[in-house]
Coordinates of C-alpha atoms in Angstrom, one line a residue:
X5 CA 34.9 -68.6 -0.6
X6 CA 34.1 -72.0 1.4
X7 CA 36.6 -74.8 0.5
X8 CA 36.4 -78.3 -0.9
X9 CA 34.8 -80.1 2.6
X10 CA 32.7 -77.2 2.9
X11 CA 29.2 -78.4 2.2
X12 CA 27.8 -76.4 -0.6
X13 CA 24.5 -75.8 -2.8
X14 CA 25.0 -76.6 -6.4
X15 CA 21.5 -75.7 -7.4
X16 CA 18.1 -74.4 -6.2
X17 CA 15.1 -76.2 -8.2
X18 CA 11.4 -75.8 -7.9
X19 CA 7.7 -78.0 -8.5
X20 CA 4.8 -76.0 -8.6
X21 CA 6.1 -72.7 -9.5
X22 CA 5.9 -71.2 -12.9
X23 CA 9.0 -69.7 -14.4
X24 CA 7.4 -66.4 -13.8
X25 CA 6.7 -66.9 -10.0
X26 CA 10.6 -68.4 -9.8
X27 CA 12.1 -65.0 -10.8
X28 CA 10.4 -63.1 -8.4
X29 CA 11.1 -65.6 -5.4
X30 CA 14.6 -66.3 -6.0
X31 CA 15.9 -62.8 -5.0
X32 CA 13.6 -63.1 -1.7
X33 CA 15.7 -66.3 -0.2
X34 CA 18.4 -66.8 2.0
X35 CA 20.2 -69.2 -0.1
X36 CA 21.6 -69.1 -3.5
X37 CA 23.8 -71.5 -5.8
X38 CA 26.9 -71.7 -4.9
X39 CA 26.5 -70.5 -1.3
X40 CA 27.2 -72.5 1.7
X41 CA 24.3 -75.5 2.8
X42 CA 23.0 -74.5 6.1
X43 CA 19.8 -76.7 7.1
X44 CA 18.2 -73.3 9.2
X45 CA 18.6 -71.1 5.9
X46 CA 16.9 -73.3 3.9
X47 CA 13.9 -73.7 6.5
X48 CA 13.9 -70.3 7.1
X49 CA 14.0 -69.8 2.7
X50 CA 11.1 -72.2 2.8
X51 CA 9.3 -70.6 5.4
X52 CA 9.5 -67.2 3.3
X53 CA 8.4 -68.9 0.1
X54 CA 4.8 -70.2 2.5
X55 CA 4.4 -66.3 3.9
X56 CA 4.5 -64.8 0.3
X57 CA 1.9 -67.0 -1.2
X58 CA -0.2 -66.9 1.8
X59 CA 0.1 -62.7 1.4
X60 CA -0.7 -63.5 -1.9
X61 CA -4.6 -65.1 -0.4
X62 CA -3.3 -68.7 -0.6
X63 CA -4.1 -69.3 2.8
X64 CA -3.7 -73.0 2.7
X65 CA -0.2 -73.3 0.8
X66 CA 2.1 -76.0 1.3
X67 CA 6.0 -75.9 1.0
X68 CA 8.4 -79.1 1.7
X69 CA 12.3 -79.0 0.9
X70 CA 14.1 -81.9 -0.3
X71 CA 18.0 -82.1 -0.4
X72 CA 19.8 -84.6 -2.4
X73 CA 23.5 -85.0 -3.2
X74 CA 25.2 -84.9 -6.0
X75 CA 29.0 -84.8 -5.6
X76 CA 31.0 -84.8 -2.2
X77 CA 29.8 -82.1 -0.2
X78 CA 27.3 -80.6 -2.7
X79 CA 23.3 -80.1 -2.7
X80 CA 20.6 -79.9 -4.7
X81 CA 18.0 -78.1 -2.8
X82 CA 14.4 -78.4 -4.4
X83 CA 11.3 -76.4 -3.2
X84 CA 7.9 -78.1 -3.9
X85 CA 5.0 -75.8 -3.8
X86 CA 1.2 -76.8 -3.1
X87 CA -0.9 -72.9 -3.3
X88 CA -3.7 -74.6 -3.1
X89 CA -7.1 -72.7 -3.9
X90 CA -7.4 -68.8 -3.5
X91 CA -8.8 -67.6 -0.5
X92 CA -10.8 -64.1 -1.3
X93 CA -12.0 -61.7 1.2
X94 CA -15.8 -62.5 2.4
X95 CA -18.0 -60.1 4.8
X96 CA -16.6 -57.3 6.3
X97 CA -18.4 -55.9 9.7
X98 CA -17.9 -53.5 11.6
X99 CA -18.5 -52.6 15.4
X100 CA -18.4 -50.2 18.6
X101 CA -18.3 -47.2 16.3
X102 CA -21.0 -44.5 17.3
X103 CA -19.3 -41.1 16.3
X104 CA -17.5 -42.1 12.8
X105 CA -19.9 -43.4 10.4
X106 CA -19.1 -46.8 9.2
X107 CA -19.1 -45.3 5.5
X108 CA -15.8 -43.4 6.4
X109 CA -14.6 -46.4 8.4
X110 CA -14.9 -48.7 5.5
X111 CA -13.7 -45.9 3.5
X112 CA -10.2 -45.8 5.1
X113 CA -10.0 -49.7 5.2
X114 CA -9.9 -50.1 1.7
X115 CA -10.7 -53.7 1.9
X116 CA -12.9 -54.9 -1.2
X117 CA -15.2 -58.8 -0.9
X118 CA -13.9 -60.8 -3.7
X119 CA -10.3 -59.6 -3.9
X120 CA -7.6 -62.0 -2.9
X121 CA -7.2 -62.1 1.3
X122 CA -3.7 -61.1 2.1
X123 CA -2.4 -60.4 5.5
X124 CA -0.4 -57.3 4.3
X125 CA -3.8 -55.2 2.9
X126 CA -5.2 -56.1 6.7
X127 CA -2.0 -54.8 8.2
X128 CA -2.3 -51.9 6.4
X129 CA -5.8 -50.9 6.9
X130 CA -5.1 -51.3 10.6
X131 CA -2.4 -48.6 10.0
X132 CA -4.6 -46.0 8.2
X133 CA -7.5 -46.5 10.7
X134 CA -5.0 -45.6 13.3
X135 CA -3.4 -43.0 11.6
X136 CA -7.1 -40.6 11.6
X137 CA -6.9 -40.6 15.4
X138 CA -10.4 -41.4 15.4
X139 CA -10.1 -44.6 17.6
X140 CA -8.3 -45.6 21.4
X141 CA -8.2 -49.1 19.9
X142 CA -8.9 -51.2 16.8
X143 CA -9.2 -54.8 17.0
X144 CA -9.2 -56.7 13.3
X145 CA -9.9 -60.2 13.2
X146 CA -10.2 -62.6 10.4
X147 CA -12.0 -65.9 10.1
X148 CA -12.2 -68.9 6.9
X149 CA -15.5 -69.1 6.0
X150 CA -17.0 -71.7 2.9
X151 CA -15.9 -71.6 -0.4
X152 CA -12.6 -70.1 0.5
X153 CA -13.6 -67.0 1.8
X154 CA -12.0 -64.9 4.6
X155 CA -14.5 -62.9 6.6
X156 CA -13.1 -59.9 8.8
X157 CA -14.5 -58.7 11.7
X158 CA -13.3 -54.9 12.6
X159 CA -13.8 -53.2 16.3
X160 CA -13.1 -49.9 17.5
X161 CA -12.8 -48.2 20.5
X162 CA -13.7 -44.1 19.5
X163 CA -11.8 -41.2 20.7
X164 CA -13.5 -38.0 22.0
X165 CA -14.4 -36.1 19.1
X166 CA -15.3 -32.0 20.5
X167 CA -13.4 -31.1 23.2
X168 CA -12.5 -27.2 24.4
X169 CA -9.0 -26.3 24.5
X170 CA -6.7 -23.2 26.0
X171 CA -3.4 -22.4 27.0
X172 CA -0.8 -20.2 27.9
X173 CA 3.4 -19.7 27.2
X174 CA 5.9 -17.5 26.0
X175 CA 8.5 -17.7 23.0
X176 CA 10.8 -14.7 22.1
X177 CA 8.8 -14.4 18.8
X178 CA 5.4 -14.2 20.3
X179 CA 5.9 -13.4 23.8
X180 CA 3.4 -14.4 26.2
X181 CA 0.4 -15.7 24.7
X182 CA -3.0 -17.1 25.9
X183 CA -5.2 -19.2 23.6
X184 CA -8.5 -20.6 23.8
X185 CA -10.6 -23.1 21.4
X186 CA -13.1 -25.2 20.5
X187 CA -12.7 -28.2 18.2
X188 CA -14.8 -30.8 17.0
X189 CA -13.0 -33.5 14.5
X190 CA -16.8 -35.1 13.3
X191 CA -18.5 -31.7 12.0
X192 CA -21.6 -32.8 10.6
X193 CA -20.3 -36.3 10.2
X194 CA -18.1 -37.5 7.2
X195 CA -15.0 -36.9 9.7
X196 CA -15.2 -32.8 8.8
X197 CA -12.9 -31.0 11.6
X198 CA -14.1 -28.2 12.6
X199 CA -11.5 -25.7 14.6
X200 CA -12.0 -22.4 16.5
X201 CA -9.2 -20.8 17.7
X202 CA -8.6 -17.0 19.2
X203 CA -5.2 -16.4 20.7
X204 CA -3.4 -12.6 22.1
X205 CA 0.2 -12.4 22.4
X206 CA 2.5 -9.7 23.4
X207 CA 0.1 -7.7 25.9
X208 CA 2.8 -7.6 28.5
X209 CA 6.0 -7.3 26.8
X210 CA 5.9 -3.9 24.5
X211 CA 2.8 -4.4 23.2
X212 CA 3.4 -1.2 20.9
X213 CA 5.7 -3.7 19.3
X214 CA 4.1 -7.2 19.9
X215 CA 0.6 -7.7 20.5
X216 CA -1.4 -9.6 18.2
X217 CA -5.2 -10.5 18.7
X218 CA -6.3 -13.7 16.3
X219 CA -9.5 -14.9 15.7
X220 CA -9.9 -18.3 13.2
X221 CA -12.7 -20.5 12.0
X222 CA -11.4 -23.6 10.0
X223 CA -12.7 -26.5 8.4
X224 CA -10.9 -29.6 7.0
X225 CA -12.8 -32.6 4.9
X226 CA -10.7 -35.6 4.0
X227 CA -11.3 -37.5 1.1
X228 CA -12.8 -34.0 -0.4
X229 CA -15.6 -34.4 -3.2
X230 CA -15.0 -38.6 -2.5
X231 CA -11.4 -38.4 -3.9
X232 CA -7.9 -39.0 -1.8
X233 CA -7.7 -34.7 -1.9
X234 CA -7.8 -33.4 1.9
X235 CA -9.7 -29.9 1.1
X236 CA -9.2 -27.0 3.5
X237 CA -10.4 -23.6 4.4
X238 CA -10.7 -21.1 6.7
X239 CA -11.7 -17.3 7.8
X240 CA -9.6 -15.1 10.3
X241 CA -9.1 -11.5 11.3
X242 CA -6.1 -10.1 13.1
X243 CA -5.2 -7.6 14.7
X244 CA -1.6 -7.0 15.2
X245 CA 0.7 -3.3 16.7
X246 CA 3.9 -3.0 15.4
X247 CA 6.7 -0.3 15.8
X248 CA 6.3 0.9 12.4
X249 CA 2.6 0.5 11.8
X250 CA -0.8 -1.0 13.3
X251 CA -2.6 -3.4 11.2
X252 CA -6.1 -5.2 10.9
X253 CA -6.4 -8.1 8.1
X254 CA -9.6 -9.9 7.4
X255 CA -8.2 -13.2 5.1
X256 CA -10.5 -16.3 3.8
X257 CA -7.9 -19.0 2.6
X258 CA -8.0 -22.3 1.2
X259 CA -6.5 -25.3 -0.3
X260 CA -6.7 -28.8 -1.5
X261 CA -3.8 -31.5 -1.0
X262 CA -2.8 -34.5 -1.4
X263 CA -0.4 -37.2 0.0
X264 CA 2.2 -39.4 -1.9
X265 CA 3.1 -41.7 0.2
X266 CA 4.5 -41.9 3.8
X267 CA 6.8 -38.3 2.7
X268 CA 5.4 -36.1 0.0
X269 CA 2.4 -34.0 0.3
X270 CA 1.5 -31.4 -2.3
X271 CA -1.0 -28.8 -2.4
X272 CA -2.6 -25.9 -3.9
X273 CA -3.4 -22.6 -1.8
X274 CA -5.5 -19.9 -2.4
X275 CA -6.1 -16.7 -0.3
X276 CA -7.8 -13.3 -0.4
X277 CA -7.2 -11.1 2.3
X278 CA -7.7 -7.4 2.8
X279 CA -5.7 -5.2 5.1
X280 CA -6.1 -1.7 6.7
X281 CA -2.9 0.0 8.1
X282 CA -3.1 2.8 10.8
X283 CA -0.6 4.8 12.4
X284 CA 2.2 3.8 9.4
X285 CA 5.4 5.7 10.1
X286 CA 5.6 8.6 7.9
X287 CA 8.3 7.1 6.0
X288 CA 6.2 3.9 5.0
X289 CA 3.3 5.9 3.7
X290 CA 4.3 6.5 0.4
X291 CA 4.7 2.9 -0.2
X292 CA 1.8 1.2 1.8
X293 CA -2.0 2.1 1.1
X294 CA -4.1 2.4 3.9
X295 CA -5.6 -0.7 2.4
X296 CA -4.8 -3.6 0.6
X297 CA -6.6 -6.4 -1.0
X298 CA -4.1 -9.7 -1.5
X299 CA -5.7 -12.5 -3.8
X300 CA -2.6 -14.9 -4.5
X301 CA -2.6 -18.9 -5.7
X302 CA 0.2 -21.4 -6.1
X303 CA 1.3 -24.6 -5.3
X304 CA 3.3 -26.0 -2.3
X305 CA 5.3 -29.2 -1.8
X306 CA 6.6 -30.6 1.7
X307 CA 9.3 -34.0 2.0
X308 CA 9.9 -35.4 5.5
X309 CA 11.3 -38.7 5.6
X310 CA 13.1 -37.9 9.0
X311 CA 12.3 -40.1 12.1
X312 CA 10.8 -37.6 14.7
X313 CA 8.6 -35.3 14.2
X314 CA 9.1 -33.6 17.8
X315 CA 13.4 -34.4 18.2
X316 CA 14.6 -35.6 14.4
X317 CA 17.8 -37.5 14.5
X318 CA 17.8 -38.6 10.7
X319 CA 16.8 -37.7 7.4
X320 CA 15.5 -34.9 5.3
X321 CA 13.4 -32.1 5.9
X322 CA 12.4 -30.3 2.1
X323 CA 9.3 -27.8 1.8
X324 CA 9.0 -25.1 -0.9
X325 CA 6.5 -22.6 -2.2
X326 CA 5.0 -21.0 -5.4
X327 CA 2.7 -17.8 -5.4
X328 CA 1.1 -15.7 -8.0
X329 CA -0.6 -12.4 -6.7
X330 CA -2.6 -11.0 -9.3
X331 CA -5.1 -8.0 -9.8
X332 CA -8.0 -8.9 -12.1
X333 CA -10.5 -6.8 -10.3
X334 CA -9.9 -8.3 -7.1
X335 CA -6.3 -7.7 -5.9
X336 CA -4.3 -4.3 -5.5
X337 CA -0.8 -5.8 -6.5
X338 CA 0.6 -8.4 -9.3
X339 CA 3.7 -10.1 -7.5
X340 CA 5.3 -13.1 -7.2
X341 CA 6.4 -14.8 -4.1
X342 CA 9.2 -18.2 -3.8
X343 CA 10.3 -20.0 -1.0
X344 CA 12.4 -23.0 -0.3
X345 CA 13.7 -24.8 2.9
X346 CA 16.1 -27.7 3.0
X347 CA 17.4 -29.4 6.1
X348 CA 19.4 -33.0 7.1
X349 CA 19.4 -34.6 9.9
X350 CA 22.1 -37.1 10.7
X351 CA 23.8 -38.7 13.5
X352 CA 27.0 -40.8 14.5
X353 CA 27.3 -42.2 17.5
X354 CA 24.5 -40.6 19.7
X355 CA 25.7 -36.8 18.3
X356 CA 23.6 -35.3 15.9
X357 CA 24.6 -32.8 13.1
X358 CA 22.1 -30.5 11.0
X359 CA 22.8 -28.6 8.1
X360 CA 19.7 -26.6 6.9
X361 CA 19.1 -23.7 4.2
X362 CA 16.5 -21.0 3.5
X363 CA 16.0 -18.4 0.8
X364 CA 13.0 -16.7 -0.2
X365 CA 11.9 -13.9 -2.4
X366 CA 8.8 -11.9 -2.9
X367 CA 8.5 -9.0 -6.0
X368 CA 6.2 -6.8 -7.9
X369 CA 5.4 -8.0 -11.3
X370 CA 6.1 -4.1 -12.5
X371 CA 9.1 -2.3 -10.6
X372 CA 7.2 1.2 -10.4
X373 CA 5.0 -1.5 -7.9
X374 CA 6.1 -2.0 -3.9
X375 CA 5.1 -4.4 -1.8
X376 CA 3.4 -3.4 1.1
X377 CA 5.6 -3.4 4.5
X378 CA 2.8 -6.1 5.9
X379 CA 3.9 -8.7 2.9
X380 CA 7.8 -8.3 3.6
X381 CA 10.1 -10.7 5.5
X382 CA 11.5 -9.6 8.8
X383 CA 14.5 -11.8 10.1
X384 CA 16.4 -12.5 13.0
X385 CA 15.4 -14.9 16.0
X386 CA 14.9 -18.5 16.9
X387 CA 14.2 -19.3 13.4
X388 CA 16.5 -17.8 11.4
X389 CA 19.7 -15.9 12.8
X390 CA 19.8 -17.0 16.6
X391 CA 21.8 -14.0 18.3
X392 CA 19.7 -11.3 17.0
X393 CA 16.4 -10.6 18.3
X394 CA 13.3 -11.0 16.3
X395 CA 13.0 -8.3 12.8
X396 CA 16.8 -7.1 13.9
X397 CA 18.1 -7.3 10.5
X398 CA 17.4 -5.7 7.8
X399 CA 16.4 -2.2 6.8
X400 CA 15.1 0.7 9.3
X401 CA 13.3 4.0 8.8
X402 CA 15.1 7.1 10.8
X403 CA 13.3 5.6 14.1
X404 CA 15.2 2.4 14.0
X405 CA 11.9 1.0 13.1
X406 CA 11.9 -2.5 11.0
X407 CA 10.8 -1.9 7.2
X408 CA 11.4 -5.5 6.1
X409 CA 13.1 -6.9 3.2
X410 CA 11.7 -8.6 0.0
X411 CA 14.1 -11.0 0.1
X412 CA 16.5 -13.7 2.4
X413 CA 19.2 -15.8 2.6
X414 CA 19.7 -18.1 5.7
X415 CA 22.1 -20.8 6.5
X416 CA 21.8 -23.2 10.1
X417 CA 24.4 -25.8 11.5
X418 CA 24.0 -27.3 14.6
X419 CA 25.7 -30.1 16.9
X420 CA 23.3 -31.6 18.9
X421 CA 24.2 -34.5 22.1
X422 CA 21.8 -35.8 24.4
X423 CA 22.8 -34.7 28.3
X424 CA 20.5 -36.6 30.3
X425 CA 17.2 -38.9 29.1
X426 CA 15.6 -36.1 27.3
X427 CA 17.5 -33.1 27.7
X428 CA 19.6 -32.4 24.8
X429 CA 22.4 -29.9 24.6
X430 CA 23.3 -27.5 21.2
X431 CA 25.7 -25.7 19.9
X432 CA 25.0 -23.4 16.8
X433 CA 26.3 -21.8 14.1
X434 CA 23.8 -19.6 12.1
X435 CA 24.4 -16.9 9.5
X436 CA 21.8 -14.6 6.9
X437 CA 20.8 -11.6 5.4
X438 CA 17.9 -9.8 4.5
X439 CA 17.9 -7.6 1.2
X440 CA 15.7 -4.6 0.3
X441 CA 14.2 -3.8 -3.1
X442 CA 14.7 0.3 -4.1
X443 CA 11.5 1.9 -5.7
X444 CA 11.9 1.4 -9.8
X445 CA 14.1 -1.5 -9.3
X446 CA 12.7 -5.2 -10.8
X447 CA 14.8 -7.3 -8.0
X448 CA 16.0 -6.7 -4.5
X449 CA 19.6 -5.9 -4.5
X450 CA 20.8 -9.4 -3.4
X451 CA 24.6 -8.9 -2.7
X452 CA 26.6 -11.8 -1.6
X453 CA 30.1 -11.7 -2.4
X454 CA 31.5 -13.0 0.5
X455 CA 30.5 -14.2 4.2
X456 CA 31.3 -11.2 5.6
X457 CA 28.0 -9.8 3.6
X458 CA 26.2 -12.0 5.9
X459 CA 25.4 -11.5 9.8
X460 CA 26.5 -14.6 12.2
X461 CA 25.5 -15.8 15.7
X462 CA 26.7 -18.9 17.2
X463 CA 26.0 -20.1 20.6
X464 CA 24.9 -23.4 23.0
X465 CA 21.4 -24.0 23.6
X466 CA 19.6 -26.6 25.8
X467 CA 16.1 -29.1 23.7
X468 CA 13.8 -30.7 26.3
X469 CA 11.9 -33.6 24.4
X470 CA 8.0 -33.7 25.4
X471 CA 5.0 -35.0 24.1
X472 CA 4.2 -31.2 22.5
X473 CA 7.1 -30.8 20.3
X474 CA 11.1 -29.7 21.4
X475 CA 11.2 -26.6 24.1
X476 CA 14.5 -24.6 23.2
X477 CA 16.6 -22.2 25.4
X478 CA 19.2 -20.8 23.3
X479 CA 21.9 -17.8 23.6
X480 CA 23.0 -16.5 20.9
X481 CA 26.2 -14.3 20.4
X482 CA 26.6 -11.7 17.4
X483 CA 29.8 -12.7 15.9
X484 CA 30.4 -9.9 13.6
X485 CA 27.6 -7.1 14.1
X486 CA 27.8 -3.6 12.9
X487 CA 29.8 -0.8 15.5
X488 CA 31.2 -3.6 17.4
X489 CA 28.9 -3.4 20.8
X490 CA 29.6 -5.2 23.8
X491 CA 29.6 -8.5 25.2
X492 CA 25.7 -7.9 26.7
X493 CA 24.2 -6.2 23.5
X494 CA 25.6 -9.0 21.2
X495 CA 23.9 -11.6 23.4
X496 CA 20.3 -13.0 23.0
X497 CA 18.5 -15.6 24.6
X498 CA 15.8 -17.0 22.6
X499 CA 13.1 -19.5 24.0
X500 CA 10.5 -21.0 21.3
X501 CA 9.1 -25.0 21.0
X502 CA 9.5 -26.9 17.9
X503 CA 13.0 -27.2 15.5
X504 CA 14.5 -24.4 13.4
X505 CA 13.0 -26.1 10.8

């Protein structure tokens, strides 16, 4: 508390400014009653008092201080305020676009003629025209024009909007994989993105096991049906081998979404999909049809507040998901299907530390139901339990084939430390289960008692930052598998891009 020679303010007093308008700039300053008198606060209080008016399209404001004393060593400090008149937006033009029609470009300014100027709105149509990776570079200018009007002058520099794409890599879940595509983010105009996409993985490594073939068409329209919704939809077939059974699934899906905020987006997913199983395992039969129609809705939520996408060193990570399967002439199955992911991100001096949690469940609506082997989880891999290889755990017929469970629990912790500019080094400690659900039975028989119910694998692991997402090199070492193998059957190296979660 400053002493008696300490030169203090005994009140803050304003001209100009309604009662109203005091309340809400008193909070915003530097200096308060009672608090030390320091010439640069009060400028720099002033100076913050001129910025909000002018944000508020009072372009021409005025603000003098004037300090008078009025005991030994204390102030009066009093504000006098000039807004002057109301400057309103005026013309608003646009140039160098010939792609993007300048309906959509006005669209995502969001700037009205006639509603008061204000430097923030401009700042923020800047960011949303940046943020549809339409343009190299956008330019917004602003100029006083009569009668107190603000015209703004906009120029963009377009992006490329069809270009062909391909590529090739290798992960542990997908093996290697080639894709090829053709995209074109201005579809008939109105800023429609069109994508075409084919991909085969797992040709080389087992492809009894592996290989998947992917064909998709999709199609994305912002501001569907002139609203905020982003609509979505799109048409695949895949065909994919696996030890246990072969598979081909022709699938139309589609959503709508929206954003709220800079963090939460929901939506609301719908799919139909029909799928023909050959060469099932014996053992599967019984439970799988040769084919299966899917027809499933529900809503799905996402929060991301971290501050990486690629390499995330704080905040949360939050997604979760509702689905209704249902018959009504078009599907084979009622079920219901719930998921939920939760992850933080924090760090204290330059070491990170993640915590992260899954479960998910999918059932039949009526027990003497099961769900087919091609709508179960598998788990076990880069994703989930690092030190067992992909579809490890869980249930097998009398091959050692995976069946899949209809249910999982998975918990992730991981130390993270950058080594050298962007190489990061990892250590891990993961640990889950997957749970089956017996013919007749209304739930999968989730048994949890203790962690030894649970499978563990813990190991270092290496995160190279680039401009594609995190590339991860992990081993992972089974800390308390079944029969107790040996040192090289409880190790796994796993190799995937993008986090655990």
């Amino acid at each position: 508390m400053p002493d008696s020679s300490t030169p203090t303010i005994h009140a803050v007093t304003w001209t100009g400014a309604g009662a109203d308008e005091q309340k809400t700039l008193a909070p915003r300053l530097s200096i308060k009653p009672a608090g030390l008198f320091d010439p640069q606060q009060i400028k720099f209080s002033r100076d913050i008092i001129q910025s909000i008016y002018q944000d508020k399209g009072y372009a021409d404001v005025q603000v003098s201080t004037q300090c008078v004393s009025v005991a030994p060593h204390q102030f009066d400090v009093l504000f006098r305020i000039w807004q002057g008149p109301l400057y309103t937006l005026g013309s608003i033009t646009v140039e160098g676009n010939h792609v993007i029609s300048e309906k959509s470009i006005r669209r995502d300014l969001s700037l009205k003629p006639g509603t008061p100027f204000s430097q923030t709105k401009i700042y923020e149509a800047n960011k949303r025209l940046f943020l549809s990776g339409y343009f190299e570079t956008i330019d917004i200018h602003y100029s006083s024009a009569p009668v107190h009007r603000m015209d703004v002058q906009v120029k963009v520099k377009e992006r490329p909007t069809r270009y062909f794409k391909g590529g090739f890599g290798y992960g542990t879940e997908t093996k290697e994989r080639v894709s090829a595509g053709y995209e074109d983010r201005n579809f008939f105009g109105n800023e429609k993105q069109l994508d075409l996409t084919a991909v085969h993985s797992g040709f080389l490594t087992d492809p009894q096991k592996y290989r998947t073939s992917i064909l998709e068409a999709s199609l994305t329209q912002p501001h569907f049906l002139g609203t905020s919704l982003v609509g979505q939809t799109s048409l695949s077939e895949e065909w994919d081998d696996r030890l246990p059974y072969d598979s081909r699934t022709t699938a139309w899906r589609s959503s709508v979404s929206q954003r709220f905020g800079d963090h939460i987006t929901a939506s609301l997913r719908y799919r139909f999909q029909g799928t023909e199983i050959t060469q099932i395992d014996p053992s599967q039969a019984a439970t799988t049809a040769p084919f299966t129609d899917i027809s499933a809705i529900g809503p799905a939520f996402t929060f991301d507040d971290t501050n990486d996408p690629f390499l995330p060193t704080v905040g949360w990570r939050i997604s979760g998901l509702v689905e209704r399967g249902f018959t009504l002439g078009i599907g084979d199955i009622d079920f219901q299907r719930f998921e939920a992911r939760a992850g933080r991100f924090d760090t204290v001096r330059q070491t990170t530390f993640f915590e992260g949690l899954q479960f998910s469940i999918v059932r039949p609506d009526h027990p003497g139901d099961t769900i087919p082997i091609f709508e179960r989880y598998t788990l076990g891999g880069a994703n989930t339990v690092r030190g067992y290889e992909q579809e490890e755990l869980g249930p097998r017929d009398a091959q050692g084939n995976p069946l899949g469970g209809n249910a999982f629990a998975v918990g992730n912790l991981e130390v993270r430390h950058s080594l050298y500019k962007k190489l990061v080094g990892v250590w891990f400690l993961d640990g889950g289960q997957l749970y089956e659900q017996s013919p007749g039975e209304a739930w999968p028989d989730i048994h949890a008692k203790g962690l030894g119910d649970f499978a563990f694998g813990t190991g270092p692991g290496l995160r190279l930052n680039t401009p594609v997402g995190a590339v991860r090199l992990e081993v992972g070492y089974k800390l308390n598998p079944p029969g107790n193998p040996d040192f090289l059957h409880r190790t796994v190296i796993d190799f995937s891009l993008g986090e655990v979660f």
